[in-house]
Coordinates of C-alpha atoms and ligand atoms in Angstrom, one line a residue:
M1 CA 25.1 31.4 1.3
E2 CA 22.4 33.1 0.1
N3 CA 21.9 32.7 -3.8
K4 CA 22.4 29.9 -5.7
S5 CA 25.5 31.1 -8.1
E6 CA 27.6 32.0 -4.9
R7 CA 26.9 28.4 -3.4
W8 CA 28.2 26.7 -5.9
C9 CA 31.4 28.1 -6.8
V10 CA 32.7 27.9 -3.0
M11 CA 31.5 23.8 -2.8
S12 CA 33.9 21.6 -3.2
F13 CA 31.6 19.2 -5.6
T14 CA 29.8 20.8 -7.9
R15 CA 26.0 19.6 -8.2
I16 CA 25.3 18.2 -11.7
E17 CA 22.4 20.5 -12.3
D18 CA 24.8 23.3 -12.1
I19 CA 27.0 21.7 -14.9
L20 CA 23.9 21.0 -17.4
D21 CA 23.1 24.8 -16.8
G22 CA 26.4 25.7 -19.0
R23 CA 27.9 27.7 -16.2
C24 CA 30.6 25.4 -15.4
E25 CA 31.8 24.8 -19.1
G26 CA 35.9 25.2 -19.1
K27 CA 35.9 24.9 -15.4
H28 CA 37.6 21.8 -13.6
I29 CA 34.9 20.3 -11.1
S30 CA 34.6 17.7 -9.0
V31 CA 31.4 15.5 -8.7
R32 CA 30.2 13.0 -6.3
G33 CA 27.1 10.7 -6.8
W34 CA 26.3 7.0 -8.7
V35 CA 27.4 5.5 -11.3
Y36 CA 23.9 5.2 -13.4
R37 CA 24.9 3.5 -16.8
K38 CA 28.5 2.6 -18.2
R39 CA 29.5 1.4 -21.8
E40 CA 32.9 0.5 -22.5
S41 CA 34.8 0.4 -25.5
K42 CA 38.3 -0.6 -26.1
D43 CA 39.7 2.7 -25.2
I44 CA 37.4 4.6 -23.4
V45 CA 34.8 4.4 -20.8
F46 CA 31.3 6.2 -20.6
F47 CA 29.4 6.4 -17.6
I48 CA 26.3 8.4 -16.7
I49 CA 26.4 10.0 -13.4
R50 CA 23.9 10.8 -11.4
D51 CA 23.2 12.7 -8.3
A52 CA 20.1 13.8 -6.8
T53 CA 19.7 17.0 -9.7
G54 CA 20.4 15.2 -12.6
I55 CA 22.9 13.0 -15.0
V56 CA 25.9 13.9 -16.6
Q57 CA 28.0 12.1 -19.2
C58 CA 31.5 11.1 -17.9
T59 CA 34.4 9.8 -20.0
V60 CA 37.7 8.0 -18.8
R61 CA 40.3 7.4 -21.4
K62 CA 43.0 4.7 -21.3
D63 CA 45.6 6.9 -20.9
S64 CA 44.4 8.1 -17.8
S65 CA 45.3 7.2 -14.5
A66 CA 41.6 7.0 -13.4
W67 CA 41.4 3.9 -16.4
A68 CA 41.8 0.8 -13.7
D69 CA 39.1 1.9 -11.4
A70 CA 37.0 3.0 -14.5
K71 CA 37.1 -0.7 -15.6
R72 CA 36.2 -2.1 -12.4
V73 CA 33.9 0.4 -11.1
T74 CA 30.1 -1.1 -11.5
I75 CA 26.4 0.4 -11.9
E76 CA 25.4 2.2 -8.9
S77 CA 28.6 2.2 -7.1
S78 CA 29.5 5.6 -5.3
V79 CA 32.0 7.6 -6.5
T80 CA 33.7 11.2 -6.7
L81 CA 35.2 12.4 -9.9
S82 CA 37.1 15.4 -11.4
G83 CA 37.3 16.8 -14.8
T84 CA 37.3 19.6 -17.1
V85 CA 33.3 20.5 -18.2
K86 CA 33.5 20.2 -22.1
K87 CA 30.4 21.0 -24.4
D88 CA 29.4 17.9 -26.1
E89 CA 25.9 17.8 -27.7
R90 CA 26.5 13.8 -28.3
A91 CA 26.0 13.7 -24.5
P92 CA 22.4 13.8 -22.6
G93 CA 22.2 17.2 -21.5
G94 CA 24.9 18.4 -23.7
F95 CA 27.8 18.4 -21.4
E96 CA 30.5 16.0 -20.6
V97 CA 33.2 15.6 -17.9
P98 CA 36.5 14.1 -19.7
V99 CA 37.4 12.5 -16.1
D100 CA 41.5 12.8 -15.0
Q101 CA 40.3 11.5 -10.9
L102 CA 38.5 8.6 -10.2
K103 CA 37.5 7.5 -6.5
I104 CA 35.4 4.8 -5.8
V105 CA 33.5 5.3 -2.6
G106 CA 31.3 2.3 -2.1
L107 CA 31.9 -0.3 -4.9
A108 CA 28.4 -1.6 -5.4
E109 CA 27.5 -5.7 -5.8
T110 CA 25.5 -6.5 -9.1
F111 CA 22.4 -4.4 -9.0
P112 CA 19.4 -6.5 -9.2
I113 CA 17.4 -3.9 -11.1
T114 CA 17.6 -4.1 -15.0
K115 CA 16.1 -2.4 -17.7
D116 CA 13.4 -5.0 -18.4
Q117 CA 12.0 -6.1 -15.1
S118 CA 8.4 -5.7 -14.6
E119 CA 6.2 -3.1 -12.4
E120 CA 5.7 -5.7 -9.7
F121 CA 9.4 -6.3 -9.1
R122 CA 10.4 -2.6 -9.1
R123 CA 7.7 -2.2 -6.3
N124 CA 9.2 -5.2 -4.5
V125 CA 12.8 -3.6 -4.4
R126 CA 11.3 0.0 -4.0
H127 CA 14.5 0.5 -1.7
L128 CA 16.3 0.6 -4.9
W129 CA 13.6 1.5 -7.4
L130 CA 13.5 5.1 -5.7
R131 CA 16.9 5.8 -7.3
S132 CA 15.3 5.7 -11.0
R133 CA 15.1 9.1 -12.3
R134 CA 11.3 8.6 -12.6
M135 CA 10.9 8.2 -8.8
N136 CA 13.5 11.1 -7.9
T137 CA 11.3 13.5 -10.1
I138 CA 8.1 12.5 -8.6
M139 CA 9.4 12.7 -5.1
K140 CA 10.6 16.2 -6.3
V141 CA 7.1 17.3 -7.2
R142 CA 5.8 15.9 -4.5
S143 CA 8.3 17.9 -2.1
E144 CA 7.4 21.1 -4.1
T145 CA 3.6 20.4 -3.8
L146 CA 3.7 20.0 0.0
R147 CA 5.4 23.2 -0.2
F148 CA 2.6 25.0 -2.3
V149 CA 0.7 23.9 0.3
H150 CA 1.9 25.2 3.2
E151 CA 2.7 28.1 1.4
F152 CA -0.7 29.0 0.6
F153 CA -2.1 28.1 4.2
R154 CA 0.1 30.8 5.6
K155 CA -0.7 33.3 3.1
K156 CA -4.2 32.6 4.4
S157 CA -3.2 33.1 8.0
F158 CA -3.8 29.7 9.0
I159 CA -1.5 28.4 12.0
E160 CA -0.5 25.5 11.3
V161 CA -1.0 22.3 13.9
S162 CA 0.1 18.6 14.8
P163 CA -2.2 16.5 15.8
P164 CA -2.2 13.0 17.5
M165 CA -2.0 9.8 15.4
F166 CA -3.2 7.9 18.6
I167 CA -7.0 8.4 19.3
S168 CA -9.6 6.6 21.2
S169 CA -12.7 7.3 19.2
A170 CA -13.0 6.9 15.5
C171 CA -14.1 9.8 13.3
E172 CA -14.4 8.1 10.1
G173 CA -16.1 5.1 11.3
G174 CA -15.0 1.7 12.4
A175 CA -14.4 -0.2 9.3
T176 CA -11.2 1.2 8.4
L177 CA -9.9 1.5 12.2
F178 CA -6.4 0.2 12.5
G179 CA -6.3 -1.0 16.5
L180 CA -3.6 -1.2 18.6
K181 CA -2.3 -2.0 22.2
Y182 CA -1.5 1.2 23.7
F183 CA 0.0 0.2 27.1
D184 CA -2.8 -1.7 28.5
K185 CA -5.5 0.0 26.2
D186 CA -6.9 -0.6 23.1
L187 CA -6.6 2.5 20.6
Y188 CA -6.5 3.2 17.1
L189 CA -4.5 4.9 14.6
T190 CA -5.7 8.0 13.6
Q191 CA -8.0 8.5 10.0
S192 CA -8.5 11.9 10.4
A193 CA -7.4 14.6 12.8
Q194 CA -10.7 16.8 11.7
L195 CA -12.1 16.1 15.4
H196 CA -9.0 17.5 16.8
L197 CA -8.9 20.6 14.3
E198 CA -12.1 21.6 15.3
A199 CA -10.6 21.8 19.1
L200 CA -8.1 24.1 18.0
I201 CA -10.1 26.6 16.2
Q202 CA -12.0 27.3 19.2
S203 CA -8.3 28.8 20.1
L204 CA -6.7 29.8 16.9
E205 CA -9.6 30.0 14.5
K206 CA -8.2 28.7 11.1
V207 CA -5.8 25.7 11.4
Y208 CA -4.4 23.2 9.5
C209 CA -2.0 20.0 9.0
V210 CA -0.3 18.0 6.8
A211 CA -0.3 14.4 8.6
P212 CA -0.6 10.9 7.8
S213 CA -3.9 9.1 8.3
F214 CA -4.7 5.6 8.7
R215 CA -7.4 3.6 6.9
A216 CA -7.5 -0.6 7.0
E217 CA -8.9 0.0 3.3
K218 CA -9.4 -4.4 2.6
S219 CA -10.2 -3.3 -1.0
R220 CA -7.1 -3.0 -3.6
T221 CA -7.5 -0.2 -5.8
I222 CA -5.7 2.3 -7.6
R223 CA -6.9 4.9 -5.1
H224 CA -6.4 3.5 -1.7
L225 CA -3.3 3.6 0.9
A226 CA -3.5 2.2 4.0
E227 CA -1.0 5.0 5.0
Y228 CA -1.5 8.4 3.3
W229 CA -0.8 12.2 4.1
H230 CA -4.0 14.1 4.9
V231 CA -4.1 17.9 4.2
E232 CA -6.7 18.7 6.6
A233 CA -8.0 22.4 7.3
E234 CA -10.9 23.7 9.8
E235 CA -11.9 27.5 10.0
A236 CA -14.2 29.0 12.5
F237 CA -17.6 31.2 11.7
S238 CA -17.2 30.0 8.2
T239 CA -20.2 28.9 5.6
M240 CA -20.6 26.6 2.7
D241 CA -19.6 29.1 0.5
D242 CA -16.2 30.1 2.3
L243 CA -15.1 26.3 2.3
M244 CA -15.4 25.7 -1.6
C245 CA -13.7 28.9 -2.2
L246 CA -11.1 27.8 0.0
E247 CA -10.7 24.3 -1.5
E248 CA -10.4 25.7 -4.9
D249 CA -8.1 28.2 -4.0
L250 CA -5.8 25.7 -2.9
V251 CA -5.9 23.3 -5.6
S252 CA -5.5 26.0 -8.0
H253 CA -2.7 27.3 -6.5
V254 CA -0.8 24.1 -6.2
C255 CA -1.4 23.4 -10.1
Q256 CA -0.5 26.6 -10.9
N257 CA 2.6 26.6 -9.2
V258 CA 3.6 22.9 -10.0
A259 CA 2.9 23.8 -13.5
K260 CA 5.4 27.0 -13.4
Q261 CA 7.8 26.1 -11.0
C262 CA 8.3 22.3 -11.6
R263 CA 8.8 22.6 -15.6
K264 CA 12.0 20.5 -15.8
E265 CA 10.0 17.7 -13.7
L266 CA 6.7 17.9 -16.1
K267 CA 8.6 17.4 -19.1
A268 CA 11.0 14.6 -18.0
L269 CA 7.4 13.0 -16.5
E270 CA 5.6 14.0 -19.7
V271 CA 2.8 16.1 -18.3
D272 CA 1.3 18.7 -20.2
A273 CA 2.1 21.7 -18.0
G274 CA -0.3 23.8 -19.9
K275 CA -3.1 21.6 -19.2
L276 CA -2.3 21.8 -15.7
A277 CA -1.8 25.8 -15.7
K278 CA -5.9 26.0 -16.7
V279 CA -7.0 24.2 -13.6
K280 CA -8.4 27.8 -12.2
A281 CA -10.8 28.6 -9.7
P282 CA -13.9 29.0 -9.7
F283 CA -15.1 25.1 -10.1
N284 CA -18.4 23.8 -11.1
R285 CA -20.8 23.3 -8.4
I286 CA -23.8 20.8 -8.3
T287 CA -26.3 19.4 -6.1
Y288 CA -26.2 15.7 -5.0
D289 CA -29.6 15.9 -6.7
E290 CA -28.2 17.4 -9.4
A291 CA -25.7 14.7 -9.6
V292 CA -28.2 12.1 -9.7
E293 CA -30.0 13.2 -12.6
K294 CA -26.9 14.1 -14.6
L295 CA -25.5 10.3 -14.0
R296 CA -29.1 8.7 -14.7
K297 CA -29.2 10.8 -18.4
K298 CA -25.7 9.2 -18.9
N299 CA -27.3 5.5 -18.2
F300 CA -25.9 4.8 -14.4
K301 CA -28.5 2.9 -12.8
I302 CA -28.3 4.8 -9.5
K303 CA -30.7 5.3 -6.8
W304 CA -31.3 8.6 -5.2
G305 CA -30.2 8.2 -1.8
E306 CA -26.8 5.9 -3.0
D307 CA -23.4 7.1 -2.7
F308 CA -21.3 7.8 -6.0
G309 CA -18.3 5.6 -6.7
F310 CA -15.3 5.7 -8.7
N311 CA -17.1 5.2 -12.2
E312 CA -20.0 8.0 -11.3
E313 CA -17.4 10.3 -10.0
K314 CA -15.3 9.8 -13.3
A315 CA -18.3 10.5 -15.4
L316 CA -19.1 13.6 -13.4
A317 CA -15.8 15.2 -13.7
E318 CA -15.2 14.3 -17.4
E319 CA -18.0 16.6 -18.4
L320 CA -17.6 19.2 -15.5
G321 CA -13.9 19.3 -14.9
P322 CA -12.9 19.7 -11.4
L323 CA -16.3 20.2 -9.7
F324 CA -17.6 20.3 -6.3
V325 CA -21.0 17.8 -5.6
Y326 CA -22.7 19.3 -2.4
A327 CA -25.9 18.6 0.0
Y328 CA -26.0 14.6 0.5
P329 CA -28.2 12.6 1.9
K330 CA -27.1 12.4 5.3
K331 CA -27.5 8.6 5.6
I332 CA -24.2 8.5 3.5
K333 CA -22.1 11.0 5.4
A334 CA -20.9 10.8 9.0
F335 CA -22.0 11.8 12.1
Y336 CA -20.6 15.3 12.5
C337 CA -22.3 16.5 9.1
K338 CA -24.6 19.5 10.0
T339 CA -28.1 18.9 8.6
Y340 CA -29.7 21.4 6.6
R341 CA -32.4 23.1 9.0
E342 CA -34.5 23.5 6.3
N343 CA -34.3 20.0 5.0
P344 CA -32.8 17.7 8.0
E345 CA -32.6 14.4 5.9
M346 CA -30.0 16.2 3.9
V347 CA -26.3 17.3 5.2
M348 CA -23.9 20.2 4.5
S349 CA -21.0 18.0 2.7
V350 CA -19.2 18.4 -0.3
D351 CA -16.9 16.4 -2.0
L352 CA -14.6 17.8 -4.6
I353 CA -14.2 15.4 -7.7
V354 CA -11.3 15.5 -10.3
P355 CA -10.8 13.8 -14.0
N356 CA -9.2 10.4 -13.8
I357 CA -9.2 9.8 -9.8
G358 CA -12.7 11.0 -8.6
E359 CA -12.9 12.3 -5.3
L360 CA -10.0 14.4 -4.0
S361 CA -11.8 15.6 -0.7
T362 CA -14.4 15.5 1.4
G363 CA -15.2 18.5 3.6
G364 CA -18.3 20.6 5.0
A365 CA -20.1 21.8 7.6
R366 CA -19.7 20.2 11.0
E367 CA -22.9 19.7 13.2
D368 CA -22.2 22.8 15.8
D369 CA -25.4 22.4 18.1
K370 CA -25.0 20.0 21.0
K371 CA -28.7 18.7 21.0
E372 CA -28.4 18.0 17.0
L373 CA -25.1 16.6 17.8
L374 CA -26.5 14.1 20.4
K375 CA -29.0 12.8 18.0
R376 CA -26.6 12.4 15.5
L377 CA -24.3 10.3 17.6
E378 CA -27.4 8.0 18.8
E379 CA -28.3 7.6 15.0
F380 CA -25.2 6.4 14.3
G381 CA -24.9 4.0 17.4
L382 CA -22.1 5.5 18.8
R383 CA -21.7 6.1 22.7
Q384 CA -21.7 9.5 24.1
E385 CA -19.2 8.7 26.4
D386 CA -16.8 8.0 23.7
Y387 CA -16.8 12.1 22.6
E388 CA -17.5 13.7 25.6
W389 CA -14.4 16.0 25.1
Y390 CA -15.7 16.6 21.3
I391 CA -19.7 17.6 22.9
D392 CA -17.5 19.7 25.4
L393 CA -16.6 22.0 21.9
R394 CA -20.5 22.2 21.7
K395 CA -21.1 23.4 25.1
Y396 CA -18.5 26.0 25.4
G397 CA -18.7 29.0 22.3
T398 CA -19.7 26.5 20.1
V399 CA -19.4 28.5 16.5
P400 CA -20.7 27.7 12.6
H401 CA -17.5 26.1 11.2
T402 CA -16.4 24.1 7.9
G403 CA -13.5 22.1 7.2
F404 CA -12.1 19.6 4.6
G405 CA -9.3 16.8 4.1
L406 CA -7.9 16.1 1.1
G407 CA -5.3 13.4 0.3
V408 CA -1.7 14.4 -0.7
E409 CA -1.6 11.2 -2.8
R410 CA -4.9 11.6 -4.9
L411 CA -3.8 15.0 -5.4
L412 CA -0.4 14.0 -6.9
A413 CA -1.8 11.4 -9.0
W414 CA -3.9 13.5 -10.8
I415 CA -1.3 16.3 -11.0
L416 CA 0.8 13.7 -12.5
D417 CA -1.4 12.0 -14.9
L418 CA -0.4 8.6 -12.8
E419 CA -2.4 5.7 -12.9
N420 CA -1.9 4.8 -9.8
I421 CA -1.2 6.5 -6.3
I422 CA 1.0 4.2 -5.2
D423 CA 4.0 5.8 -6.7
T424 CA 3.6 8.8 -5.4
I425 CA 5.0 8.0 -1.7
P426 CA 8.4 6.7 -0.9
F427 CA 7.3 3.6 1.0
P428 CA 3.5 2.9 0.1
R429 CA 1.8 0.8 2.4
T430 CA -1.1 -1.1 1.6
T431 CA -2.8 -4.5 2.1
R432 CA -0.3 -6.4 0.5
R433 CA 3.3 -3.9 0.6
F434 CA 4.5 -3.2 4.0
Y435 CA 8.2 -3.8 3.4
P436 CA 10.7 -2.3 2.8
Ligands
ATP1 P1 -13.0 7.3 -0.6 O1 -14.7 7.3 -0.6 O2 -12.7 7.2 -1.8 O3 -12.9 5.7 -0.2 P2 -13.5 8.7 1.8 O4 -14.6 9.4 1.4 O5 -13.4 7.4 2.8 O6 -12.7 8.2 0.7 P3 -12.6 10.7 3.6 O7 -12.9 10.1 4.5 O8 -13.6 11.6 2.7 O9 -12.4 9.6 2.4 O10 -11.0 11.2 3.5 C1 -10.5 12.5 2.8 C2 -9.9 12.8 1.5 O11 -8.8 11.7 1.7 C3 -10.2 11.5 0.5 O12 -11.3 12.5 -0.2 C4 -9.2 11.4 -0.2 O13 -8.6 12.2 -1.4 C5 -8.2 11.1 0.8 N1 -8.1 9.2 0.9 C6 -9.0 8.9 1.7 N2 -9.1 7.6 2.2 C7 -7.6 7.5 1.6 C8 -6.5 6.3 1.4 N3 -7.0 5.1 1.4 N4 -5.9 6.8 0.5 C9 -5.5 7.6 0.1 N5 -6.1 8.6 0.5 C10 -7.0 8.6 0.8
MN2 MN1 -14.8 11.2 1.4

């Protein structure tokens, strides 16, 4: 079935969003879903039924053959039902289905989630809380966001690649590595696909991936997960300017499209679509030195050479909106960052910083000269033999290249104005949470 209107006619079950669209008024339809709310009076039972696409009010009257089951059915039971759709201004969404047939598919035991439980409790029963309208809606925006990311890279002729999750040498430093037994060897879970993407650009030139990254983050913050989804891209023959343009185009593309195509969801989540639609390239660009100066003017006691924390990042983005900070002291960035040849104490690294969330991505030019790379490995106390394959990339046809990594959950938390990234992923993994 190509288009939506054809599909819904022939399907034996109608999706609730199609009822709410008004196209089923006066038609006899069947719905399947779960009992979301139930309220009874002497002669009538009111239900709110939910499916993946929405909620609709259904009623069963005492004289109906469905009455006995309507009385018996519990919250979160799965059901199928039929009835003729009618308009009803009082019903949520403006339509009602007076039920003539009701079938209980799976009768639910007493559902543990009720209205006034704590956030903490809901997170402990995440497998059930995922059924809430809120989580249902966030997951849809997440899906759309990923779609727009893929759409963007394909439009820019990037090739999607699939990096390994088991790795033998660190990308982002030892402190946040998860170790594991791999047969009889000690390996790690990947923190970033970057190094492997660098190998792939020498074949495909422009590559990207959306894949999990793992970080043993011991501090509990609102923007760190132990397992998160990482959008990473790498491009051969590119400059810092190319890189920043690519990143701001990606972020604008996603924000504009979410604002346009997720209107219903944004409204339900009380997110200002207008504000999101205003996120447009180009973003402000300042150097690390300029950022330090700005922060000092705002009374931050920051020494030159120190990295910015959450508060510093927030303060910068409050003033400048989404912004790039580039040209960092080499001591606070990773071994693979390329130094400015005229000022080798500084590296071509760039952070994208956004209001409320702070750092959204880090990218930069990668050291492409073999001798320089060997020097950097030594400075970081890393063993050359652990990076032989990576050094090979500089031996055989090295090119200037740049790339970046951006966290999907941070992007979503920013787009949806959420306080904590924990609600942007269905089954969050943190120091404390790994169940369900
Ligand atoms: P931070 O300093 O905020 O901890 P980072 O500099 O260690 O982040 P990078 O190595 O630059 O992180 O990773 C690239 C991107 O991946 C980050 O900009 C961020 O969007 C995302 N990211 C990094 N660590 C996490 C995490 N633990 N949970 C969720 N997203 C993360
Ligand atoms: Mn970073």
